[in-house]
Every structure is written in C-alpha cells, then in structure tokens.
C-alpha cells in the first residue's frame, strides 16, 4: 500500500522568498506522483505530475518538483513566492490504477 | 481540456433531507469517477469509486446505504446523501480522469459544501 507524507502542515514564507514544500512517499514500486493546489472552497487543481522520464518536472505558476528515487521524495519548489500562492497544497501518489493516495496537505502562508 | 463540473456548489438543508450531488466530465468520457469527503483542515478521504454501468466500490467505513452512488453514463456520476444529518455536513469533491492508468492525473470538480441544519 502506498502512503504519502507531507512534512509541515503549515509553512510561512515572505513574499519573494523560496517556497519549499516537502513530500515523501512510501511504495514498493515508484509511483506516479502529483502536486495539487486547493484554494478555499474549491476543488483541487493540478500543479504538476511525474510519471516517467525527466525527474525534474515543471508545472504551472512557476512551480517545479524533483523526483528523487533514492530519497523517496517529491518536494515542490518555487523560487519566488507571490501572495497569490497562498493556498493548501497536496502531494499525491498513484500506482498502476487511478486510485490516488493523498498527503495530509500543507497550508502555505505568504507574508507581505 | 479535462474539465470536471460539480453541482451544486453549496447546499443548506434540514436534517432528514436527501441531497443529490452531480459530477460531470465535460470534455472527456470517464468510466471511473471518485468521490471524496474533506473535513475542515484535513486531507481528502476517498469515499468510493464510481464505475460506469456497475456498482460503486466503497471504502471501508463508508455506509453504502447512506451515500448512494450512481454512474449512469460515461460523463455523469451522482452522489446522494440519504436522510442527511448534521454529522454529514462536509465538503464533498468528485474527480475523474480521461485515461485508465495511474499515470493519468485526476481532475477535480470544485466541490460541494453541504450544511445540514
């Protein structure tokens, strides 16, 4: 069974600072990995995904994530935080089928 | 592309009422859709997998008779909360994928905020 761990339920950064949201997965085989963002009272929007190939994946809104098999990690980064990045972020993993396992989420606060 | 529409976005009703939530894939066909429940400040909890033309697969602890799922077509799944009570108040979200494999990301509806008085 897969599990997804997000370290830090809340992360605060200053506007313009680096954003780093951590995600580790536990799986017997490398899963497919996703990052989603959720704004209040909305569904989830896909930021980026890793399936195969290049381990550094770029997503929307300037976010990127790197798949590191040796560390079983898929951390999300953005060089410079904007106020509009304030939201909740979910890391997720799936295996050969569509069923997805979500992390517990990290709420990002951006301080002006 | 890959848009999922969920309706209604907000429901307030009296205890004992049944509430139906619709989830539609607008520009793709989905043989499988998923229904989640999200409690405040928590992650998404998978309730059930909705399969077109067959019975839904419920996760452990989810009452089948309480949460009725019907996947009538390749673009529509419905979740009916029967005889809703205040403890059923929550944020319900559906998702679907254009593809079959796990490498296909889920696309989510905007969710339904259900408040039972």
PDB file of C-alpha atoms in Angstrom:
ATOM      1  CA  UNK A   1       0.000   0.000   0.000  1.00  0.00           C
ATOM      2  CA  UNK A   2       1.149   3.488  -0.703  1.00  0.00           C
ATOM      3  CA  UNK A   3       1.440   6.288   1.768  1.00  0.00           C
ATOM      4  CA  UNK A   4       2.284   9.936   1.257  1.00  0.00           C
ATOM      5  CA  UNK A   5       3.794  12.103   3.956  1.00  0.00           C
ATOM      6  CA  UNK A   6       3.924  15.853   3.837  1.00  0.00           C
ATOM      7  CA  UNK A   7       6.218  17.391   6.399  1.00  0.00           C
ATOM      8  CA  UNK A   8       4.798  20.535   7.908  1.00  0.00           C
ATOM      9  CA  UNK A   9       1.082  21.225   7.940  1.00  0.00           C
ATOM     10  CA  UNK A  10       1.811  24.952   7.793  1.00  0.00           C
ATOM     11  CA  UNK A  11       4.609  26.761   6.010  1.00  0.00           C
ATOM     12  CA  UNK A  12       5.137  30.517   6.080  1.00  0.00           C
ATOM     13  CA  UNK A  13       7.399  32.374   3.685  1.00  0.00           C
ATOM     14  CA  UNK A  14       7.954  36.006   2.861  1.00  0.00           C
ATOM     15  CA  UNK A  15       6.871  37.324  -0.489  1.00  0.00           C
ATOM     16  CA  UNK A  16       9.744  36.808  -2.919  1.00  0.00           C
ATOM     17  CA  UNK A  17      11.326  34.041  -0.859  1.00  0.00           C
ATOM     18  CA  UNK A  18      11.880  30.446  -1.889  1.00  0.00           C
ATOM     19  CA  UNK A  19       8.975  28.076  -1.411  1.00  0.00           C
ATOM     20  CA  UNK A  20       9.801  24.501  -0.402  1.00  0.00           C
ATOM     21  CA  UNK A  21       7.045  22.027   0.398  1.00  0.00           C
ATOM     22  CA  UNK A  22       8.172  18.560   1.305  1.00  0.00           C
ATOM     23  CA  UNK A  23       6.654  15.270   0.244  1.00  0.00           C
ATOM     24  CA  UNK A  24       7.847  11.716   0.785  1.00  0.00           C
ATOM     25  CA  UNK A  25       6.172   8.608  -0.479  1.00  0.00           C
ATOM     26  CA  UNK A  26       6.287   5.017   0.566  1.00  0.00           C
ATOM     27  CA  UNK A  27       5.758   2.451  -2.094  1.00  0.00           C
ATOM     28  CA  UNK A  28       7.123  -0.884  -3.169  1.00  0.00           C
ATOM     29  CA  UNK A  29       7.444   0.451  -6.682  1.00  0.00           C
ATOM     30  CA  UNK A  30       8.000   4.029  -7.829  1.00  0.00           C
ATOM     31  CA  UNK A  31       4.546   5.519  -8.073  1.00  0.00           C
ATOM     32  CA  UNK A  32       3.165   8.239 -10.229  1.00  0.00           C
ATOM     33  CA  UNK A  33       3.378  11.481  -8.275  1.00  0.00           C
ATOM     34  CA  UNK A  34       1.331  14.664  -8.336  1.00  0.00           C
ATOM     35  CA  UNK A  35       1.075  18.018  -6.663  1.00  0.00           C
ATOM     36  CA  UNK A  36      -2.289  19.730  -6.385  1.00  0.00           C
ATOM     37  CA  UNK A  37      -3.275  23.147  -5.052  1.00  0.00           C
ATOM     38  CA  UNK A  38      -6.553  23.932  -3.335  1.00  0.00           C
ATOM     39  CA  UNK A  39      -7.942  27.404  -2.781  1.00  0.00           C
ATOM     40  CA  UNK A  40     -10.670  27.915  -0.153  1.00  0.00           C
ATOM     41  CA  UNK A  41     -13.983  26.275  -1.014  1.00  0.00           C
ATOM     42  CA  UNK A  42     -12.671  24.958  -4.315  1.00  0.00           C
ATOM     43  CA  UNK A  43     -11.635  21.635  -5.719  1.00  0.00           C
ATOM     44  CA  UNK A  44      -8.053  20.645  -6.432  1.00  0.00           C
ATOM     45  CA  UNK A  45      -6.067  21.973  -9.358  1.00  0.00           C
ATOM     46  CA  UNK A  46      -3.179  20.001 -10.800  1.00  0.00           C
ATOM     47  CA  UNK A  47       0.147  21.801 -10.488  1.00  0.00           C
ATOM     48  CA  UNK A  48       2.402  19.149 -11.966  1.00  0.00           C
ATOM     49  CA  UNK A  49       2.965  15.436 -12.276  1.00  0.00           C
ATOM     50  CA  UNK A  50       5.766  12.926 -12.525  1.00  0.00           C
ATOM     51  CA  UNK A  51       5.171   9.734 -14.469  1.00  0.00           C
ATOM     52  CA  UNK A  52       8.353   8.688 -16.224  1.00  0.00           C
ATOM     53  CA  UNK A  53      11.354  10.335 -17.809  1.00  0.00           C
ATOM     54  CA  UNK A  54      12.899  13.550 -16.574  1.00  0.00           C
ATOM     55  CA  UNK A  55      12.969  13.683 -12.812  1.00  0.00           C
ATOM     56  CA  UNK A  56      12.649  17.463 -12.650  1.00  0.00           C
ATOM     57  CA  UNK A  57       9.168  18.422 -13.684  1.00  0.00           C
ATOM     58  CA  UNK A  58       7.867  21.895 -14.236  1.00  0.00           C
ATOM     59  CA  UNK A  59       4.306  22.876 -13.573  1.00  0.00           C
ATOM     60  CA  UNK A  60       2.045  25.840 -13.689  1.00  0.00           C
ATOM     61  CA  UNK A  61       2.547  29.130 -11.845  1.00  0.00           C
ATOM     62  CA  UNK A  62       6.325  28.709 -11.714  1.00  0.00           C
ATOM     63  CA  UNK A  63       6.311  25.597  -9.537  1.00  0.00           C
ATOM     64  CA  UNK A  64       8.552  22.621 -10.093  1.00  0.00           C
ATOM     65  CA  UNK A  65       9.274  19.371  -8.313  1.00  0.00           C
ATOM     66  CA  UNK A  66      12.058  16.844  -8.412  1.00  0.00           C
ATOM     67  CA  UNK A  67      11.555  13.114  -8.125  1.00  0.00           C
ATOM     68  CA  UNK A  68      14.361  11.558  -6.109  1.00  0.00           C
ATOM     69  CA  UNK A  69      14.023   7.817  -6.004  1.00  0.00           C
ATOM     70  CA  UNK A  70      16.890   7.334  -3.552  1.00  0.00           C
ATOM     71  CA  UNK A  71      15.188   9.637  -1.080  1.00  0.00           C
ATOM     72  CA  UNK A  72      11.619   8.624  -1.999  1.00  0.00           C
ATOM     73  CA  UNK A  73      10.872  12.315  -2.194  1.00  0.00           C
ATOM     74  CA  UNK A  74       8.993  14.648  -4.481  1.00  0.00           C
ATOM     75  CA  UNK A  75       9.449  18.111  -2.987  1.00  0.00           C
ATOM     76  CA  UNK A  76       7.708  21.120  -4.510  1.00  0.00           C
ATOM     77  CA  UNK A  77       9.605  24.367  -5.006  1.00  0.00           C
ATOM     78  CA  UNK A  78       9.155  27.831  -6.381  1.00  0.00           C
ATOM     79  CA  UNK A  79      12.000  30.348  -6.497  1.00  0.00           C
ATOM     80  CA  UNK A  80       9.968  33.389  -5.519  1.00  0.00           C
ATOM     81  CA  UNK A  81       6.688  33.314  -3.631  1.00  0.00           C
ATOM     82  CA  UNK A  82       3.774  35.516  -4.631  1.00  0.00           C
ATOM     83  CA  UNK A  83       0.839  36.479  -2.473  1.00  0.00           C
ATOM     84  CA  UNK A  84      -1.407  34.541  -4.843  1.00  0.00           C
ATOM     85  CA  UNK A  85       0.445  31.335  -3.948  1.00  0.00           C
ATOM     86  CA  UNK A  86      -1.200  31.264  -0.531  1.00  0.00           C
ATOM     87  CA  UNK A  87      -3.280  28.088  -0.566  1.00  0.00           C
ATOM     88  CA  UNK A  88      -3.206  24.481   0.539  1.00  0.00           C
ATOM     89  CA  UNK A  89      -1.003  22.076  -1.352  1.00  0.00           C
ATOM     90  CA  UNK A  90      -1.463  18.332  -1.577  1.00  0.00           C
ATOM     91  CA  UNK A  91       1.056  15.766  -2.685  1.00  0.00           C
ATOM     92  CA  UNK A  92      -0.462  12.593  -4.129  1.00  0.00           C
ATOM     93  CA  UNK A  93       0.627   9.239  -5.481  1.00  0.00           C
ATOM     94  CA  UNK A  94      -0.968   6.532  -7.552  1.00  0.00           C
ATOM     95  CA  UNK A  95       0.096   3.127  -8.732  1.00  0.00           C
ATOM     96  CA  UNK A  96      -0.927   1.287 -11.828  1.00  0.00           C
ATOM     97  CA  UNK A  97      -4.528   2.282 -11.449  1.00  0.00           C
ATOM     98  CA  UNK A  98      -6.324   5.550 -10.926  1.00  0.00           C
ATOM     99  CA  UNK A  99      -6.805   5.323  -7.180  1.00  0.00           C
ATOM    100  CA  UNK A 100      -4.860   8.141  -5.588  1.00  0.00           C
ATOM    101  CA  UNK A 101      -3.382   8.458  -2.129  1.00  0.00           C
ATOM    102  CA  UNK A 102      -3.152  12.000  -0.804  1.00  0.00           C
ATOM    103  CA  UNK A 103      -0.874  13.520   1.762  1.00  0.00           C
ATOM    104  CA  UNK A 104      -2.372  15.463   4.618  1.00  0.00           C
ATOM    105  CA  UNK A 105      -1.723  18.795   2.946  1.00  0.00           C
ATOM    106  CA  UNK A 106       0.459  21.819   3.641  1.00  0.00           C
ATOM    107  CA  UNK A 107      -1.024  25.231   4.069  1.00  0.00           C
ATOM    108  CA  UNK A 108       1.239  27.880   2.585  1.00  0.00           C
ATOM    109  CA  UNK A 109       1.120  31.374   4.023  1.00  0.00           C
ATOM    110  CA  UNK A 110       2.852  34.185   2.161  1.00  0.00           C
ATOM    111  CA  UNK A 111       3.800  37.170   4.263  1.00  0.00           C
ATOM    112  CA  UNK A 112       3.966  40.574   2.563  1.00  0.00           C
TER     113      UNK A 112
ATOM    114  CA  UNK B   1      -9.339  20.297 -21.561  1.00  0.00           C
ATOM    115  CA  UNK B   2     -10.271  17.695 -18.930  1.00  0.00           C
ATOM    116  CA  UNK B   3     -12.883  19.736 -17.143  1.00  0.00           C
ATOM    117  CA  UNK B   4     -14.994  18.281 -14.365  1.00  0.00           C
ATOM    118  CA  UNK B   5     -18.112  20.111 -13.292  1.00  0.00           C
ATOM    119  CA  UNK B   6     -19.747  19.554  -9.922  1.00  0.00           C
ATOM    120  CA  UNK B   7     -23.168  20.820  -8.930  1.00  0.00           C
ATOM    121  CA  UNK B   8     -24.422  22.285  -6.687  1.00  0.00           C
ATOM    122  CA  UNK B   9     -21.535  24.155  -5.121  1.00  0.00           C
ATOM    123  CA  UNK B  10     -23.369  24.849  -1.874  1.00  0.00           C
ATOM    124  CA  UNK B  11     -26.334  23.183  -0.206  1.00  0.00           C
ATOM    125  CA  UNK B  12     -28.041  24.047   3.050  1.00  0.00           C
ATOM    126  CA  UNK B  13     -30.925  21.830   4.084  1.00  0.00           C
ATOM    127  CA  UNK B  14     -32.809  20.437   7.030  1.00  0.00           C
ATOM    128  CA  UNK B  15     -31.944  17.228   8.801  1.00  0.00           C
ATOM    129  CA  UNK B  16     -33.630  14.223   7.210  1.00  0.00           C
ATOM    130  CA  UNK B  17     -33.444  15.588   3.683  1.00  0.00           C
ATOM    131  CA  UNK B  18     -31.767  13.669   0.888  1.00  0.00           C
ATOM    132  CA  UNK B  19     -29.294  15.620  -1.196  1.00  0.00           C
ATOM    133  CA  UNK B  20     -28.033  14.750  -4.661  1.00  0.00           C
ATOM    134  CA  UNK B  21     -24.680  15.975  -5.967  1.00  0.00           C
ATOM    135  CA  UNK B  22     -23.783  15.692  -9.640  1.00  0.00           C
ATOM    136  CA  UNK B  23     -20.361  15.249 -11.150  1.00  0.00           C
ATOM    137  CA  UNK B  24     -19.905  15.637 -14.882  1.00  0.00           C
ATOM    138  CA  UNK B  25     -16.895  15.262 -17.107  1.00  0.00           C
ATOM    139  CA  UNK B  26     -17.468  17.960 -19.714  1.00  0.00           C
ATOM    140  CA  UNK B  27     -14.974  17.154 -22.418  1.00  0.00           C
ATOM    141  CA  UNK B  28     -13.991  13.548 -21.888  1.00  0.00           C
ATOM    142  CA  UNK B  29     -15.503  10.219 -21.023  1.00  0.00           C
ATOM    143  CA  UNK B  30     -14.793   8.708 -17.652  1.00  0.00           C
ATOM    144  CA  UNK B  31     -15.514   5.079 -16.895  1.00  0.00           C
ATOM    145  CA  UNK B  32     -14.345   5.733 -13.359  1.00  0.00           C
ATOM    146  CA  UNK B  33     -15.027   8.665 -11.102  1.00  0.00           C
ATOM    147  CA  UNK B  34     -14.107   9.147  -7.470  1.00  0.00           C
ATOM    148  CA  UNK B  35     -15.948  10.725  -4.579  1.00  0.00           C
ATOM    149  CA  UNK B  36     -14.069  12.295  -1.693  1.00  0.00           C
ATOM    150  CA  UNK B  37     -15.027  13.888   1.550  1.00  0.00           C
ATOM    151  CA  UNK B  38     -12.928  16.591   3.115  1.00  0.00           C
ATOM    152  CA  UNK B  39     -13.246  17.677   6.720  1.00  0.00           C
ATOM    153  CA  UNK B  40     -12.046  21.126   7.758  1.00  0.00           C
ATOM    154  CA  UNK B  41      -8.287  21.447   7.722  1.00  0.00           C
ATOM    155  CA  UNK B  42      -7.878  17.835   6.664  1.00  0.00           C
ATOM    156  CA  UNK B  43      -6.950  15.947   3.552  1.00  0.00           C
ATOM    157  CA  UNK B  44      -9.296  14.258   1.136  1.00  0.00           C
ATOM    158  CA  UNK B  45     -10.796  10.992   2.238  1.00  0.00           C
ATOM    159  CA  UNK B  46     -11.784   8.657  -0.569  1.00  0.00           C
ATOM    160  CA  UNK B  47     -15.353   7.531  -0.049  1.00  0.00           C
ATOM    161  CA  UNK B  48     -15.987   5.420  -3.106  1.00  0.00           C
ATOM    162  CA  UNK B  49     -15.027   4.630  -6.647  1.00  0.00           C
ATOM    163  CA  UNK B  50     -17.862   5.084  -9.092  1.00  0.00           C
ATOM    164  CA  UNK B  51     -17.877   2.704 -12.053  1.00  0.00           C
ATOM    165  CA  UNK B  52     -19.995   3.325 -15.135  1.00  0.00           C
ATOM    166  CA  UNK B  53     -22.560   0.612 -15.573  1.00  0.00           C
ATOM    167  CA  UNK B  54     -21.782  -1.203 -12.357  1.00  0.00           C
ATOM    168  CA  UNK B  55     -21.918  -0.841  -8.619  1.00  0.00           C
ATOM    169  CA  UNK B  56     -19.671   1.579  -6.838  1.00  0.00           C
ATOM    170  CA  UNK B  57     -16.804   0.344  -4.723  1.00  0.00           C
ATOM    171  CA  UNK B  58     -16.945   1.803  -1.243  1.00  0.00           C
ATOM    172  CA  UNK B  59     -14.030   2.333   1.094  1.00  0.00           C
ATOM    173  CA  UNK B  60     -14.047   0.716   4.471  1.00  0.00           C
ATOM    174  CA  UNK B  61     -16.254   2.527   6.941  1.00  0.00           C
ATOM    175  CA  UNK B  62     -18.369   4.308   4.346  1.00  0.00           C
ATOM    176  CA  UNK B  63     -22.065   3.446   4.562  1.00  0.00           C
ATOM    177  CA  UNK B  64     -23.352   2.288   1.206  1.00  0.00           C
ATOM    178  CA  UNK B  65     -26.958   2.933   2.093  1.00  0.00           C
ATOM    179  CA  UNK B  66     -26.144   6.387   3.322  1.00  0.00           C
ATOM    180  CA  UNK B  67     -24.122   7.510   0.348  1.00  0.00           C
ATOM    181  CA  UNK B  68     -25.741   6.249  -2.835  1.00  0.00           C
ATOM    182  CA  UNK B  69     -23.666   6.462  -5.980  1.00  0.00           C
ATOM    183  CA  UNK B  70     -24.986   6.117  -9.490  1.00  0.00           C
ATOM    184  CA  UNK B  71     -22.758   6.275 -12.538  1.00  0.00           C
ATOM    185  CA  UNK B  72     -25.416   6.470 -15.204  1.00  0.00           C
ATOM    186  CA  UNK B  73     -23.237   7.384 -18.161  1.00  0.00           C
ATOM    187  CA  UNK B  74     -19.639   7.919 -19.157  1.00  0.00           C
ATOM    188  CA  UNK B  75     -19.930  11.588 -18.252  1.00  0.00           C
ATOM    189  CA  UNK B  76     -22.129  11.623 -15.159  1.00  0.00           C
ATOM    190  CA  UNK B  77     -21.891  10.276 -11.651  1.00  0.00           C
ATOM    191  CA  UNK B  78     -24.170  11.257  -8.796  1.00  0.00           C
ATOM    192  CA  UNK B  79     -23.762  11.024  -5.038  1.00  0.00           C
ATOM    193  CA  UNK B  80     -26.933  11.068  -2.974  1.00  0.00           C
ATOM    194  CA  UNK B  81     -26.646  11.646   0.743  1.00  0.00           C
ATOM    195  CA  UNK B  82     -29.775   9.998   2.084  1.00  0.00           C
ATOM    196  CA  UNK B  83     -31.565  11.250   5.186  1.00  0.00           C
ATOM    197  CA  UNK B  84     -28.760  13.672   5.876  1.00  0.00           C
ATOM    198  CA  UNK B  85     -27.891  14.636   9.432  1.00  0.00           C
ATOM    199  CA  UNK B  86     -25.637  17.365  10.799  1.00  0.00           C
ATOM    200  CA  UNK B  87     -22.694  14.968  11.030  1.00  0.00           C
ATOM    201  CA  UNK B  88     -22.888  14.579   7.244  1.00  0.00           C
ATOM    202  CA  UNK B  89     -22.026  18.240   6.831  1.00  0.00           C
ATOM    203  CA  UNK B  90     -18.783  18.396   4.928  1.00  0.00           C
ATOM    204  CA  UNK B  91     -17.090  19.324   1.672  1.00  0.00           C
ATOM    205  CA  UNK B  92     -17.622  16.676  -0.994  1.00  0.00           C
ATOM    206  CA  UNK B  93     -15.410  16.557  -4.077  1.00  0.00           C
ATOM    207  CA  UNK B  94     -15.512  14.366  -7.156  1.00  0.00           C
ATOM    208  CA  UNK B  95     -12.762  13.602  -9.607  1.00  0.00           C
ATOM    209  CA  UNK B  96     -12.276  11.833 -12.890  1.00  0.00           C
ATOM    210  CA  UNK B  97      -9.530  11.046 -15.341  1.00  0.00           C
ATOM    211  CA  UNK B  98      -9.603  10.830 -19.139  1.00  0.00           C
ATOM    212  CA  UNK B  99      -7.353   7.808 -19.051  1.00  0.00           C
ATOM    213  CA  UNK B 100      -7.299   4.475 -17.326  1.00  0.00           C
ATOM    214  CA  UNK B 101      -3.800   4.270 -15.972  1.00  0.00           C
ATOM    215  CA  UNK B 102      -2.389   5.554 -12.733  1.00  0.00           C
ATOM    216  CA  UNK B 103      -0.186   7.972 -14.649  1.00  0.00           C
ATOM    217  CA  UNK B 104      -3.224   9.986 -15.610  1.00  0.00           C
ATOM    218  CA  UNK B 105      -3.896  12.786 -13.133  1.00  0.00           C
ATOM    219  CA  UNK B 106      -7.265  13.188 -11.572  1.00  0.00           C
ATOM    220  CA  UNK B 107      -9.227  16.289 -12.493  1.00  0.00           C
ATOM    221  CA  UNK B 108     -11.407  17.627  -9.751  1.00  0.00           C
ATOM    222  CA  UNK B 109     -14.734  19.321  -9.544  1.00  0.00           C
ATOM    223  CA  UNK B 110     -14.969  22.480  -7.483  1.00  0.00           C
ATOM    224  CA  UNK B 111     -16.628  20.637  -4.638  1.00  0.00           C
ATOM    225  CA  UNK B 112     -19.958  20.849  -2.869  1.00  0.00           C
ATOM    226  CA  UNK B 113     -20.267  22.396   0.567  1.00  0.00           C
ATOM    227  CA  UNK B 114     -23.050  20.523   2.350  1.00  0.00           C
ATOM    228  CA  UNK B 115     -24.502  22.032   5.510  1.00  0.00           C
ATOM    229  CA  UNK B 116     -27.218  20.136   7.359  1.00  0.00           C
ATOM    230  CA  UNK B 117     -29.173  22.112   9.928  1.00  0.00           C
TER     231      UNK B 117
END
